[in-house]
Coordinates of C-alpha atoms in Angstrom, one line a residue:
M17 CA 0.0 0.0 0.0
D18 CA 1.5 3.4 -1.0
S19 CA 0.9 6.7 0.7
L20 CA -1.4 7.9 -2.1
D21 CA -3.8 5.0 -1.5
H22 CA -3.7 5.8 2.3
D23 CA -4.6 9.4 1.4
V24 CA -7.5 8.1 -0.7
L25 CA -9.0 6.1 2.2
T26 CA -8.5 9.0 4.6
R27 CA -10.2 11.5 2.3
A28 CA -13.0 9.1 1.6
R29 CA -13.6 8.7 5.3
D30 CA -13.6 12.4 5.9
W31 CA -16.1 13.0 3.0
L32 CA -18.4 10.3 4.5
A33 CA -18.1 11.8 8.0
A34 CA -19.3 15.1 6.5
G35 CA -22.4 13.5 5.1
R36 CA -21.4 13.0 1.5
R37 CA -21.5 9.7 -0.4
V38 CA -18.5 8.2 -2.1
L39 CA -17.6 5.8 -4.9
L40 CA -14.4 3.9 -4.3
A41 CA -12.8 2.5 -7.5
T42 CA -10.2 -0.3 -7.2
V43 CA -8.1 -1.6 -10.0
V44 CA -8.5 -5.4 -9.9
R45 CA -7.0 -6.6 -13.2
T46 CA -4.8 -5.3 -16.0
W47 CA -3.6 -6.8 -19.3
G48 CA -0.8 -5.3 -21.4
S49 CA 0.5 -1.9 -20.4
S50 CA -1.3 -0.1 -17.6
P51 CA -0.7 3.2 -15.9
R52 CA -1.6 1.9 -12.4
P53 CA -1.2 -1.6 -10.9
P54 CA -3.9 -3.8 -9.3
G55 CA -4.9 -2.4 -6.0
A56 CA -4.7 1.3 -7.0
L57 CA -7.5 3.4 -5.6
L58 CA -9.6 6.3 -6.7
A59 CA -12.3 7.9 -4.5
L60 CA -15.1 10.0 -6.1
R61 CA -17.3 12.2 -4.0
D62 CA -21.0 12.4 -5.0
D63 CA -20.5 15.8 -6.6
G64 CA -17.6 14.6 -8.7
R65 CA -14.6 15.6 -6.6
A66 CA -11.8 13.0 -6.9
V67 CA -8.7 11.9 -5.0
G68 CA -6.3 9.1 -6.1
S69 CA -5.6 7.7 -9.5
V70 CA -6.4 4.6 -11.6
S71 CA -5.0 5.9 -15.0
G72 CA -3.5 8.9 -16.6
G73 CA -6.7 10.8 -16.3
C74 CA -9.1 9.6 -19.1
I75 CA -10.6 6.8 -17.1
E76 CA -11.1 9.2 -14.1
D77 CA -12.9 11.6 -16.4
D78 CA -15.2 8.9 -17.7
L79 CA -16.0 7.7 -14.1
I80 CA -16.9 11.2 -13.1
D81 CA -19.2 11.5 -16.2
R82 CA -20.7 8.1 -15.2
L83 CA -21.3 9.4 -11.7
H84 CA -23.0 12.6 -12.8
R85 CA -25.1 10.6 -15.3
D86 CA -26.1 7.5 -13.3
G87 CA -25.3 8.4 -9.7
L88 CA -23.8 5.8 -7.4
P89 CA -24.6 2.2 -8.0
A90 CA -26.7 0.3 -5.4
V91 CA -24.1 -2.5 -5.0
P92 CA -20.5 -2.9 -6.2
Q93 CA -20.0 -3.5 -9.9
L94 CA -17.2 -4.5 -12.2
V95 CA -16.4 -2.2 -15.2
S96 CA -13.8 -2.7 -18.0
Y97 CA -11.8 -0.3 -20.0
G98 CA -9.7 -0.7 -23.2
V99 CA -11.2 -4.0 -24.4
G100 CA -10.9 -2.8 -28.0
A101 CA -8.0 -0.8 -29.6
E102 CA -10.1 2.3 -30.1
E103 CA -11.3 2.3 -26.5
A104 CA -7.7 1.7 -25.3
R105 CA -6.6 4.8 -27.2
R106 CA -9.5 6.8 -25.9
F107 CA -8.7 6.0 -22.3
G108 CA -4.9 6.3 -22.6
L109 CA -4.1 2.7 -22.2
P110 CA -0.9 2.1 -24.2
C111 CA -0.2 -1.0 -26.3
G112 CA -3.8 -2.2 -26.3
G113 CA -3.9 -2.4 -22.5
T114 CA -7.0 -3.4 -20.6
M115 CA -8.1 -2.6 -17.1
E116 CA -10.9 -3.8 -14.8
L117 CA -12.1 -1.9 -11.8
V118 CA -14.6 -2.6 -9.0
L119 CA -16.8 0.4 -8.3
E120 CA -18.0 0.3 -4.6
P121 CA -20.6 2.7 -3.2
L122 CA -19.8 3.9 0.3
A123 CA -22.2 5.7 2.7
D124 CA -20.9 5.0 6.3
P125 CA -17.6 6.3 7.6
A126 CA -17.4 3.7 10.4
P127 CA -15.9 0.8 8.3
L128 CA -13.1 3.1 6.9
D129 CA -12.6 4.5 10.4
A130 CA -11.9 0.9 11.7
L131 CA -9.6 0.2 8.8
L132 CA -7.6 3.4 9.2
A133 CA -7.3 2.8 13.0
R134 CA -5.7 -0.6 12.4
L135 CA -3.4 0.9 9.8
A136 CA -2.3 3.6 12.3
A137 CA -1.4 0.8 14.7
G138 CA 0.9 -0.7 12.1
E139 CA -1.2 -3.7 11.2
L140 CA -1.4 -5.5 7.9
V141 CA -5.1 -5.7 7.2
E142 CA -7.2 -7.8 4.8
R143 CA -10.4 -6.2 3.6
R144 CA -13.0 -8.6 2.0
L145 CA -15.8 -7.0 -0.1
D146 CA -18.8 -9.1 -0.9
M147 CA -19.9 -8.0 -4.4
A148 CA -23.5 -9.2 -4.0
S149 CA -24.3 -7.4 -0.7
G150 CA -21.7 -4.6 -0.7
T151 CA -20.6 -5.5 2.9
A152 CA -16.9 -5.4 3.8
S153 CA -15.1 -7.2 6.6
L154 CA -11.6 -6.8 8.1
A155 CA -9.1 -9.4 9.2
A156 CA -5.4 -9.8 9.9
A157 CA -3.4 -10.3 6.7
H158 CA -0.1 -12.0 6.2
P159 CA 2.8 -10.5 4.2
E160 CA 2.5 -12.9 1.3
Q161 CA -1.1 -11.9 0.5
G162 CA -2.0 -9.6 -2.3
L163 CA -5.1 -8.4 -4.1
A164 CA -7.5 -11.1 -5.2
Y165 CA -10.7 -11.0 -7.1
D166 CA -12.8 -14.0 -8.2
G167 CA -16.0 -12.2 -9.3
R168 CA -17.8 -12.7 -6.0
T169 CA -15.3 -11.3 -3.5
L170 CA -12.7 -8.6 -3.7
T171 CA -9.9 -9.1 -1.2
S172 CA -7.5 -6.1 -0.7
V173 CA -4.5 -5.9 1.6
F174 CA -3.6 -2.6 3.3
G175 CA -0.7 -1.7 5.5
P176 CA 3.1 -1.3 5.7
R177 CA 3.7 -4.2 3.3
Y178 CA 7.5 -3.7 3.0
R179 CA 9.9 -3.1 5.9
L180 CA 13.5 -1.8 5.7
L181 CA 16.1 -2.2 8.4
L182 CA 19.0 0.2 8.1
I183 CA 22.1 -0.7 10.2
G184 CA 23.8 2.6 11.0
A185 CA 22.4 6.1 11.6
G186 CA 24.9 8.2 9.6
Q187 CA 24.4 10.7 6.9
L188 CA 23.9 8.1 4.2
S189 CA 21.3 6.3 6.3
E190 CA 19.4 9.6 6.7
S191 CA 19.4 10.2 2.9
L192 CA 18.3 6.6 2.2
A193 CA 15.6 6.7 4.9
R194 CA 14.1 9.8 3.4
I195 CA 13.9 8.2 0.0
A196 CA 12.5 4.9 1.4
L197 CA 9.8 6.8 3.3
A198 CA 8.7 8.3 0.0
L199 CA 8.6 4.7 -1.3
D200 CA 6.3 3.8 1.6
F201 CA 8.7 1.5 3.5
A202 CA 8.2 1.1 7.2
I203 CA 11.8 1.9 8.4
T204 CA 13.7 0.8 11.4
V205 CA 17.2 2.3 12.0
C206 CA 19.6 0.4 14.3
D207 CA 22.7 2.0 15.7
P208 CA 24.1 1.3 19.3
R209 CA 26.6 4.1 19.0
E210 CA 25.5 7.0 21.2
E211 CA 27.0 9.7 19.1
Y212 CA 25.0 8.7 16.0
H213 CA 21.9 7.9 17.9
E214 CA 21.6 11.4 19.3
E215 CA 21.9 13.1 15.9
W216 CA 19.2 11.1 14.1
R217 CA 16.8 13.6 12.5
V218 CA 14.4 11.6 10.3
P219 CA 10.8 11.7 11.5
G220 CA 8.6 8.7 10.6
T221 CA 11.3 6.2 11.4
T222 CA 11.9 3.9 14.3
L223 CA 15.3 4.2 16.0
T224 CA 16.8 1.6 18.3
R225 CA 20.1 1.3 20.1
D226 CA 19.9 -2.5 20.4
M227 CA 22.6 -4.6 18.7
P228 CA 21.9 -5.1 15.0
D229 CA 21.8 -8.9 15.0
D230 CA 19.3 -8.8 17.9
V231 CA 17.2 -6.4 16.0
V232 CA 17.2 -8.7 12.9
I233 CA 16.2 -11.6 15.0
A234 CA 13.4 -9.6 16.7
M235 CA 12.1 -8.4 13.4
R236 CA 11.8 -11.9 12.0
P237 CA 12.4 -10.8 8.4
D238 CA 9.9 -12.1 5.8
A239 CA 9.7 -11.9 2.0
R240 CA 8.8 -8.2 2.3
T241 CA 11.8 -7.2 4.4
A242 CA 15.0 -5.6 3.3
V243 CA 18.2 -5.3 5.5
I244 CA 21.0 -2.9 4.5
A245 CA 24.3 -2.6 6.5
L246 CA 25.8 0.9 6.3
T247 CA 28.3 1.2 9.2
H248 CA 31.5 -0.1 7.7
D249 CA 32.0 -1.8 11.1
P250 CA 32.2 -5.6 11.0
K251 CA 31.3 -5.8 14.6
L252 CA 27.9 -4.2 13.8
D253 CA 27.3 -5.4 10.3
D254 CA 28.5 -9.0 10.0
L255 CA 26.3 -10.8 12.6
A256 CA 23.3 -8.9 11.5
L257 CA 23.9 -9.8 7.8
M258 CA 24.4 -13.4 8.9
E259 CA 21.0 -13.5 10.5
A260 CA 19.4 -11.6 7.5
L261 CA 20.9 -13.9 4.9
R262 CA 19.5 -16.9 6.7
S263 CA 16.0 -15.3 6.6
P264 CA 13.5 -14.9 3.7
A265 CA 14.4 -11.2 3.4
F266 CA 14.1 -10.2 -0.3
Y267 CA 17.0 -7.8 -0.2
V268 CA 20.2 -8.0 1.9
A269 CA 23.0 -5.6 1.1
A270 CA 26.1 -3.9 2.5
L271 CA 28.0 -0.8 1.8
G272 CA 31.7 -0.9 1.1
S273 CA 34.2 -1.4 -1.7
R274 CA 34.5 -4.6 -3.7
R275 CA 37.6 -5.6 -1.7
N276 CA 35.8 -5.0 1.6
N277 CA 32.8 -7.0 0.5
A278 CA 35.0 -9.8 -0.6
A279 CA 36.5 -9.9 2.8
R280 CA 33.1 -9.7 4.4
R281 CA 31.9 -12.7 2.4
E282 CA 34.9 -14.7 3.7
R283 CA 34.0 -13.8 7.2
L284 CA 30.4 -14.9 6.7
R285 CA 31.6 -18.3 5.4
E286 CA 33.5 -18.7 8.7
F287 CA 30.1 -18.3 10.5
D288 CA 28.8 -21.3 8.5
V289 CA 26.7 -19.2 6.2
S290 CA 26.0 -21.3 3.1
E291 CA 27.4 -20.4 -0.3
A292 CA 23.9 -19.7 -1.6
Q293 CA 23.3 -17.4 1.3
V294 CA 26.6 -15.6 0.8
A295 CA 25.9 -15.3 -2.9
A296 CA 22.6 -13.5 -2.0
L297 CA 24.4 -10.7 -0.4
R298 CA 24.4 -7.6 -2.5
G299 CA 27.6 -5.7 -2.0
P300 CA 28.7 -3.1 -2.8
A301 CA 25.0 -2.2 -2.4
G302 CA 23.3 -0.3 -5.2
L303 CA 23.3 0.2 -9.0
Y304 CA 26.2 1.9 -10.7
I305 CA 25.3 5.5 -11.5
G306 CA 28.7 7.1 -10.8
S307 CA 27.5 8.2 -7.4
R308 CA 29.8 10.2 -5.1
T309 CA 27.8 12.0 -2.4
P310 CA 25.7 10.4 0.3
A311 CA 22.5 11.5 -1.4
E312 CA 23.7 10.0 -4.8
I313 CA 24.7 6.8 -3.1
A314 CA 21.3 6.6 -1.4
V315 CA 19.6 7.0 -4.9
S316 CA 21.8 4.1 -6.2
I317 CA 20.9 1.8 -3.3
A318 CA 17.2 2.8 -3.5
A319 CA 17.2 2.0 -7.2
E320 CA 18.5 -1.5 -6.7
L321 CA 16.1 -2.0 -3.7
V322 CA 13.1 -1.1 -5.9
A323 CA 14.4 -3.2 -8.8
V324 CA 14.7 -6.3 -6.7
K325 CA 11.3 -5.6 -5.0
N326 CA 9.7 -5.3 -8.4
G327 CA 11.3 -8.5 -9.7
V328 CA 13.6 -6.9 -12.3
T329 CA 16.0 -9.6 -13.3
P330 CA 19.8 -9.1 -12.6
E331 CA 20.7 -9.0 -16.3
R332 CA 18.6 -5.9 -16.8
V333 CA 20.4 -3.9 -14.1
L334 CA 24.0 -3.5 -13.2
P335 CA 25.1 -3.8 -9.6
V336 CA 28.0 -1.6 -8.6
A337 CA 30.6 -4.4 -8.6
E338 CA 29.6 -5.6 -12.0
A339 CA 29.5 -2.1 -13.5
K340 CA 32.9 -1.2 -12.2
A341 CA 34.4 -4.5 -13.4
A342 CA 32.9 -3.8 -16.8
L343 CA 34.3 -0.3 -16.9
E344 CA 37.8 -1.6 -15.9
L345 CA 37.6 -4.3 -18.6
A346 CA 36.5 -1.6 -21.2
A347 CA 39.4 0.6 -20.1
D348 CA 41.9 -2.3 -20.4
T349 CA 40.5 -3.1 -23.8
L350 CA 41.0 0.5 -25.0
S351 CA 44.5 0.6 -23.6
S352 CA 45.4 -2.6 -25.5
C353 CA 43.9 -1.3 -28.7
A354 CA 45.8 2.0 -28.3
A355 CA 49.1 0.1 -27.7
R356 CA 48.7 -1.6 -31.0

């Protein structure tokens, strides 16, 4: 769930509390290219005011026209856009894309109040909408869940679906934390060093002075957890990385040069970390963009983090180590050619 969708739910709740009626649109399926993924939300007030997004704008305009023309439906309904090439062009769906949305009429703020309260408590929440009756129920969700729609029930999952643990509270961590907050990660920062702990200035993050390996164990990383070591201190980084690599965390990375990361991998092997687990460590962390400053390095790391989260295959991106090795090979090749 991204911050835009949280804003949609909050605004819809506020409109309902003010006595207005609301139409909530949820993207449930897409084919081909689509501007917004399944789960994206749009709320329309009964007078046509809108918050959120399900496309580049054309579908929103059509939904507003539909609302003015027909009013809110009595029960949830499924609508499709872009079935034909002409309609796809009309609604701004590239490459013949197709999109299906569930349109859900809302009149009572209490159910959204309950959902938002659970989200404020940091819960991961499943919302099940019965298409026939329009009633919705809430339950605890698990991190592996996603949106599901079978024609009778729409199941949506809301909450801090991705977590990020940053080991180290230095300047780079601050830059990376600010970017990750914008990407809607729930962020924990761990640094037992007092001088760093007292200078942390990133609101919206959780800061702890516990030892990093203890924090990793307590967090119980799952497939929606990332762990990044940024201290350059093996006493802080190595044991935490060992625990993270043994977990289902989808992204485990460490700052440092290629030489330092090679030494780190040797140390991890001494802790009986398996070869497959050692190979999963991303280090030097990030994609090669020629970064120099802490802010630029943070962009590099965030880019790789998002790429892995979104399932971009390694051959389509260049980690720092591979990019630098390729640059060195290219430089050697040019030198050899010049010598001839």
